[in-house]
Amino acid sequence: MCALVLVVEDEPQIADVLEAYLKQEGHRVERAADGKTALTLYRAAKPDLLLLDLMLPELGGMEVLKVVRADGATPVILVTARAEETDQVLGLEFGADDYVVKPFRPREVMARVKAVLRRSAAPREDQAAQVYRVGALEIDTGAVMARLHGHPLALTPAEFRLLACLGATPGRAFSRAELLAAALPDSDALERVVDAHLASARRKLELSGGPGMLQTVRGVGYRLAADG
C-alpha cells in the first residue's frame, strides 16, 4: 500500500532515516521539524499517516495529536524518547494508534507503519462487512462507522476495531489479551494499550448518551452491555 506519511521529527538525522526507509517501502513523505509546521502540512497535504515525535519545538507533539484527533481519524504513530509508560498511555488515550520508543530499529518502525495502515484500511474484499446493533449503538464494519442514537462517534481506527470486536458478541467478557490479538494484530504493545483505547472510547460513548455501555469486568477485561 502506497501512502502519504507525514514525518514530524526535529532531529534531521532521524527524519532522514525514516524518510529513506519509507520511500524504500514505496511511500511518499512530507516532513516537519516543529509542531506548527506539522499542523500546516497536515491540513494541506491530508496524509494517510503521521509519525509524530512528542518532543517538538514551537508546539509539542501531544498538542499536535489533540488537534489531529479532533479533526478526524488519521492514524498516528508516536515516536518518542520517553520510555515512561505513562507518556505512552497518555498518547494512546489522546488517540494515537501505536508508539515506538527511541532508540529504535527503522525496520521496526516500518513494521508498525504497515500494520497501522492495514488496520485503518477498509475491510478486505474477502472479509464480509457486518453491521452490529447493540441497543442504540450501531457498528458498521463496512463503512467503518459507529453510531449511537443515530449520531456518528468520532472513534480512532483502534477504538473502532476494539468496539467492533466487543459488539460482535455483546455481553461476553473479553480479556485484554483477546482484544489485543483480535483488534490490534501485528502490534507488540502492552495489554495496557487496550485500557487506554477503551478508556477513550468509553468517554465518547458516555458523552453521546451511552453511560454504562462499555463495562470493565474485574479480573478479566471488558464487555459491551448486551442491552446497550
CSV table of C-alpha atoms in Angstrom, one decimal:
chain,number,residue,atom,x,y,z
A,1,MET,CA,0.0,0.0,0.0
A,2,CYS,CA,1.5,3.3,-1.1
A,3,ALA,CA,0.6,6.0,1.5
A,4,LEU,CA,1.5,9.6,2.2
A,5,VAL,CA,3.3,9.8,5.5
A,6,LEU,CA,4.0,13.0,7.4
A,7,VAL,CA,7.2,12.6,9.4
A,8,VAL,CA,7.2,15.1,12.3
A,9,GLU,CA,10.7,15.0,13.8
A,10,ASP,CA,13.0,17.8,14.9
A,11,GLU,CA,16.2,15.7,14.7
A,12,PRO,CA,17.3,15.8,11.0
A,13,GLN,CA,19.3,12.5,11.1
A,14,ILE,CA,16.3,10.6,12.4
A,15,ALA,CA,14.0,12.2,9.9
A,16,ASP,CA,16.4,11.4,7.1
A,17,VAL,CA,16.5,7.7,8.1
A,18,LEU,CA,12.7,7.5,8.4
A,19,GLU,CA,12.2,9.2,5.1
A,20,ALA,CA,14.7,6.9,3.4
A,21,TYR,CA,13.0,3.7,4.7
A,22,LEU,CA,9.5,4.9,4.0
A,23,LYS,CA,10.4,5.7,0.4
A,24,GLN,CA,12.1,2.3,0.1
A,25,GLU,CA,8.7,0.8,1.1
A,26,GLY,CA,7.0,2.8,-1.7
A,27,HIS,CA,5.5,5.6,0.4
A,28,ARG,CA,5.5,9.3,-0.2
A,29,VAL,CA,6.9,11.5,2.5
A,30,GLU,CA,6.3,15.0,3.8
A,31,ARG,CA,8.4,16.4,6.7
A,32,ALA,CA,8.0,18.9,9.5
A,33,ALA,CA,10.5,19.8,12.2
A,34,ASP,CA,8.1,21.5,14.6
A,35,GLY,CA,4.5,21.3,15.7
A,36,LYS,CA,3.2,24.4,14.0
A,37,THR,CA,4.6,23.4,10.6
A,38,ALA,CA,3.3,19.9,11.2
A,39,LEU,CA,-0.3,21.1,11.5
A,40,THR,CA,0.1,23.3,8.4
A,41,LEU,CA,1.3,20.4,6.4
A,42,TYR,CA,-1.3,18.1,7.9
A,43,ARG,CA,-4.2,20.4,6.8
A,44,ALA,CA,-2.7,21.0,3.3
A,45,ALA,CA,-1.4,17.5,2.4
A,46,LYS,CA,-4.0,15.4,4.2
A,47,PRO,CA,-1.6,12.5,4.9
A,48,ASP,CA,-2.6,8.9,5.4
A,49,LEU,CA,-0.4,8.5,8.5
A,50,LEU,CA,1.6,10.6,10.9
A,51,LEU,CA,4.9,9.6,12.5
A,52,LEU,CA,4.9,12.0,15.4
A,53,ASP,CA,7.7,12.8,17.8
A,54,LEU,CA,6.5,14.1,21.2
A,55,MET,CA,9.4,16.4,22.0
A,56,LEU,CA,9.0,19.2,19.4
A,57,PRO,CA,9.7,22.9,19.3
A,58,GLU,CA,7.0,25.6,18.8
A,59,LEU,CA,4.2,23.2,19.6
A,60,GLY,CA,4.5,19.8,21.4
A,61,GLY,CA,3.6,16.5,19.8
A,62,MET,CA,0.8,15.9,22.3
A,63,GLU,CA,-0.8,19.2,21.3
A,64,VAL,CA,-0.4,18.3,17.6
A,65,LEU,CA,-2.0,14.9,18.3
A,66,LYS,CA,-5.0,16.5,20.0
A,67,VAL,CA,-5.7,18.8,17.0
A,68,VAL,CA,-5.3,15.9,14.5
A,69,ARG,CA,-7.5,13.7,16.5
A,70,ALA,CA,-10.2,16.4,17.0
A,71,ASP,CA,-10.2,16.8,13.2
A,72,GLY,CA,-10.6,13.2,12.2
A,73,ALA,CA,-9.3,9.6,12.4
A,74,THR,CA,-5.9,9.9,10.5
A,75,PRO,CA,-3.7,7.2,12.0
A,76,VAL,CA,-0.8,8.4,14.3
A,77,ILE,CA,2.2,6.5,15.5
A,78,LEU,CA,4.1,8.3,18.3
A,79,VAL,CA,7.9,8.3,18.0
A,80,THR,CA,9.4,9.3,21.4
A,81,ALA,CA,12.5,9.2,23.5
A,82,ARG,CA,10.3,9.0,26.6
A,83,ALA,CA,10.4,5.4,27.9
A,84,GLU,CA,7.9,6.1,30.7
A,85,GLU,CA,4.8,4.0,30.3
A,86,THR,CA,2.6,6.9,31.5
A,87,ASP,CA,3.6,9.0,28.4
A,88,GLN,CA,2.9,6.2,26.1
A,89,VAL,CA,-0.5,5.5,27.7
A,90,LEU,CA,-1.4,9.2,27.7
A,91,GLY,CA,-0.7,9.4,24.0
A,92,LEU,CA,-2.9,6.5,23.3
A,93,GLU,CA,-5.7,8.0,25.4
A,94,PHE,CA,-5.4,11.1,23.3
A,95,GLY,CA,-5.9,8.9,20.2
A,96,ALA,CA,-2.6,7.7,19.0
A,97,ASP,CA,-2.7,4.2,17.3
A,98,ASP,CA,0.7,2.9,18.3
A,99,TYR,CA,4.1,4.0,19.5
A,100,VAL,CA,7.8,3.3,19.2
A,101,VAL,CA,10.5,4.4,21.7
A,102,LYS,CA,13.9,5.8,20.7
A,103,PRO,CA,16.4,4.3,20.0
A,104,PHE,CA,14.5,2.1,17.6
A,105,ARG,CA,15.3,-0.1,14.6
A,106,PRO,CA,14.0,1.5,11.4
A,107,ARG,CA,12.6,-1.9,10.3
A,108,GLU,CA,10.6,-2.0,13.5
A,109,VAL,CA,9.0,1.4,12.6
A,110,MET,CA,8.3,0.2,9.1
A,111,ALA,CA,6.5,-2.9,10.5
A,112,ARG,CA,4.4,-0.6,12.7
A,113,VAL,CA,3.6,1.6,9.8
A,114,LYS,CA,2.5,-1.3,7.7
A,115,ALA,CA,0.4,-2.8,10.5
A,116,VAL,CA,-1.4,0.5,11.4
A,117,LEU,CA,-2.1,1.3,7.7
A,118,ARG,CA,-3.6,-2.2,7.2
A,119,ARG,CA,-5.7,-1.9,10.4
A,120,SER,CA,-7.0,1.5,9.4
A,121,ALA,CA,-7.9,0.5,5.8
A,122,ALA,CA,-11.4,-0.7,4.8
A,123,PRO,CA,-12.1,-4.4,5.2
A,124,ARG,CA,-10.5,-6.7,2.7
A,125,GLU,CA,-12.7,-8.0,-0.1
A,126,ASP,CA,-12.6,-11.5,1.4
A,127,GLN,CA,-14.0,-10.2,4.7
A,128,ALA,CA,-17.8,-9.7,4.7
A,129,ALA,CA,-18.9,-6.4,6.1
A,130,GLN,CA,-21.0,-6.7,9.2
A,131,VAL,CA,-23.4,-4.4,11.0
A,132,TYR,CA,-23.7,-5.0,14.7
A,133,ARG,CA,-26.6,-3.4,16.7
A,134,VAL,CA,-26.4,-3.3,20.4
A,135,GLY,CA,-29.3,-1.3,21.8
A,136,ALA,CA,-28.9,2.2,20.5
A,137,LEU,CA,-25.4,1.5,19.2
A,138,GLU,CA,-24.8,0.5,15.6
A,139,ILE,CA,-21.3,-0.6,14.4
A,140,ASP,CA,-20.9,-0.9,10.6
A,141,THR,CA,-17.6,-2.6,9.7
A,142,GLY,CA,-18.1,-1.9,6.0
A,143,ALA,CA,-18.4,1.8,6.4
A,144,VAL,CA,-16.0,1.8,9.4
A,145,MET,CA,-18.6,3.8,11.3
A,146,ALA,CA,-20.2,3.6,14.7
A,147,ARG,CA,-23.3,5.5,15.6
A,148,LEU,CA,-25.1,6.0,18.9
A,149,HIS,CA,-28.7,7.2,18.8
A,150,GLY,CA,-28.1,7.8,15.1
A,151,HIS,CA,-25.2,10.1,15.7
A,152,PRO,CA,-21.6,9.2,14.4
A,153,LEU,CA,-19.0,8.6,17.0
A,154,ALA,CA,-15.5,10.1,16.4
A,155,LEU,CA,-13.6,6.9,17.0
A,156,THR,CA,-9.9,6.3,16.1
A,157,PRO,CA,-9.2,3.2,14.0
A,158,ALA,CA,-8.0,1.3,17.0
A,159,GLU,CA,-11.1,2.3,19.1
A,160,PHE,CA,-13.4,1.3,16.3
A,161,ARG,CA,-11.8,-2.1,15.9
A,162,LEU,CA,-12.0,-2.8,19.6
A,163,LEU,CA,-15.6,-1.7,19.8
A,164,ALA,CA,-16.4,-3.9,16.8
A,165,CYS,CA,-14.8,-6.9,18.5
A,166,LEU,CA,-16.9,-6.3,21.6
A,167,GLY,CA,-20.0,-5.6,19.6
A,168,ALA,CA,-19.8,-8.9,17.6
A,169,THR,CA,-20.6,-10.7,20.9
A,170,PRO,CA,-22.4,-8.3,23.3
A,171,GLY,CA,-22.5,-9.5,26.9
A,172,ARG,CA,-19.3,-11.6,26.5
A,173,ALA,CA,-16.3,-10.7,28.6
A,174,PHE,CA,-13.1,-10.4,26.6
A,175,SER,CA,-9.7,-10.5,28.2
A,176,ARG,CA,-7.2,-7.8,27.3
A,177,ALA,CA,-5.1,-10.3,25.5
A,178,GLU,CA,-8.0,-11.4,23.4
A,179,LEU,CA,-8.8,-7.9,22.4
A,180,LEU,CA,-5.2,-7.1,21.6
A,181,ALA,CA,-4.9,-10.1,19.4
A,182,ALA,CA,-8.3,-9.6,17.7
A,183,ALA,CA,-8.4,-5.9,17.2
A,184,LEU,CA,-4.7,-4.8,17.2
A,185,PRO,CA,-2.9,-7.6,15.3
A,186,ASP,CA,0.8,-7.2,14.4
A,187,SER,CA,1.3,-4.9,17.5
A,188,ASP,CA,3.7,-5.9,20.3
A,189,ALA,CA,2.2,-3.2,22.5
A,190,LEU,CA,1.4,-4.0,26.1
A,191,GLU,CA,-2.0,-5.1,27.1
A,192,ARG,CA,-2.5,-1.8,28.9
A,193,VAL,CA,-2.8,-0.2,25.5
A,194,VAL,CA,-6.2,-1.8,25.3
A,195,ASP,CA,-7.1,0.0,28.6
A,196,ALA,CA,-6.1,3.4,27.1
A,197,HIS,CA,-8.0,2.9,23.8
A,198,LEU,CA,-11.1,1.7,25.6
A,199,ALA,CA,-11.0,4.5,28.2
A,200,SER,CA,-11.2,6.9,25.3
A,201,ALA,CA,-14.0,5.0,23.6
A,202,ARG,CA,-15.9,4.9,26.9
A,203,ARG,CA,-15.7,8.7,27.3
A,204,LYS,CA,-17.1,9.1,23.7
A,205,LEU,CA,-19.9,6.7,24.4
A,206,GLU,CA,-20.8,8.5,27.6
A,207,LEU,CA,-20.7,11.9,26.1
A,208,SER,CA,-23.1,10.7,23.3
A,209,GLY,CA,-25.6,9.3,25.7
A,210,GLY,CA,-24.4,5.8,26.3
A,211,PRO,CA,-23.3,5.6,30.0
A,212,GLY,CA,-22.6,2.1,31.3
A,213,MET,CA,-22.5,0.5,27.8
A,214,LEU,CA,-18.7,-0.3,27.9
A,215,GLN,CA,-18.1,-2.2,31.1
A,216,THR,CA,-15.0,-3.3,32.9
A,217,VAL,CA,-15.1,-6.9,34.1
A,218,ARG,CA,-12.8,-7.0,37.2
A,219,GLY,CA,-10.0,-9.6,36.8
A,220,VAL,CA,-11.0,-10.3,33.2
A,221,GLY,CA,-11.2,-7.4,30.8
A,222,TYR,CA,-14.2,-5.7,29.1
A,223,ARG,CA,-17.6,-6.4,27.7
A,224,LEU,CA,-20.3,-4.4,25.8
A,225,ALA,CA,-23.6,-4.5,27.7
A,226,ALA,CA,-25.9,-6.8,25.8
A,227,ASP,CA,-28.9,-4.4,26.2
A,228,GLY,CA,-27.0,-1.4,25.1
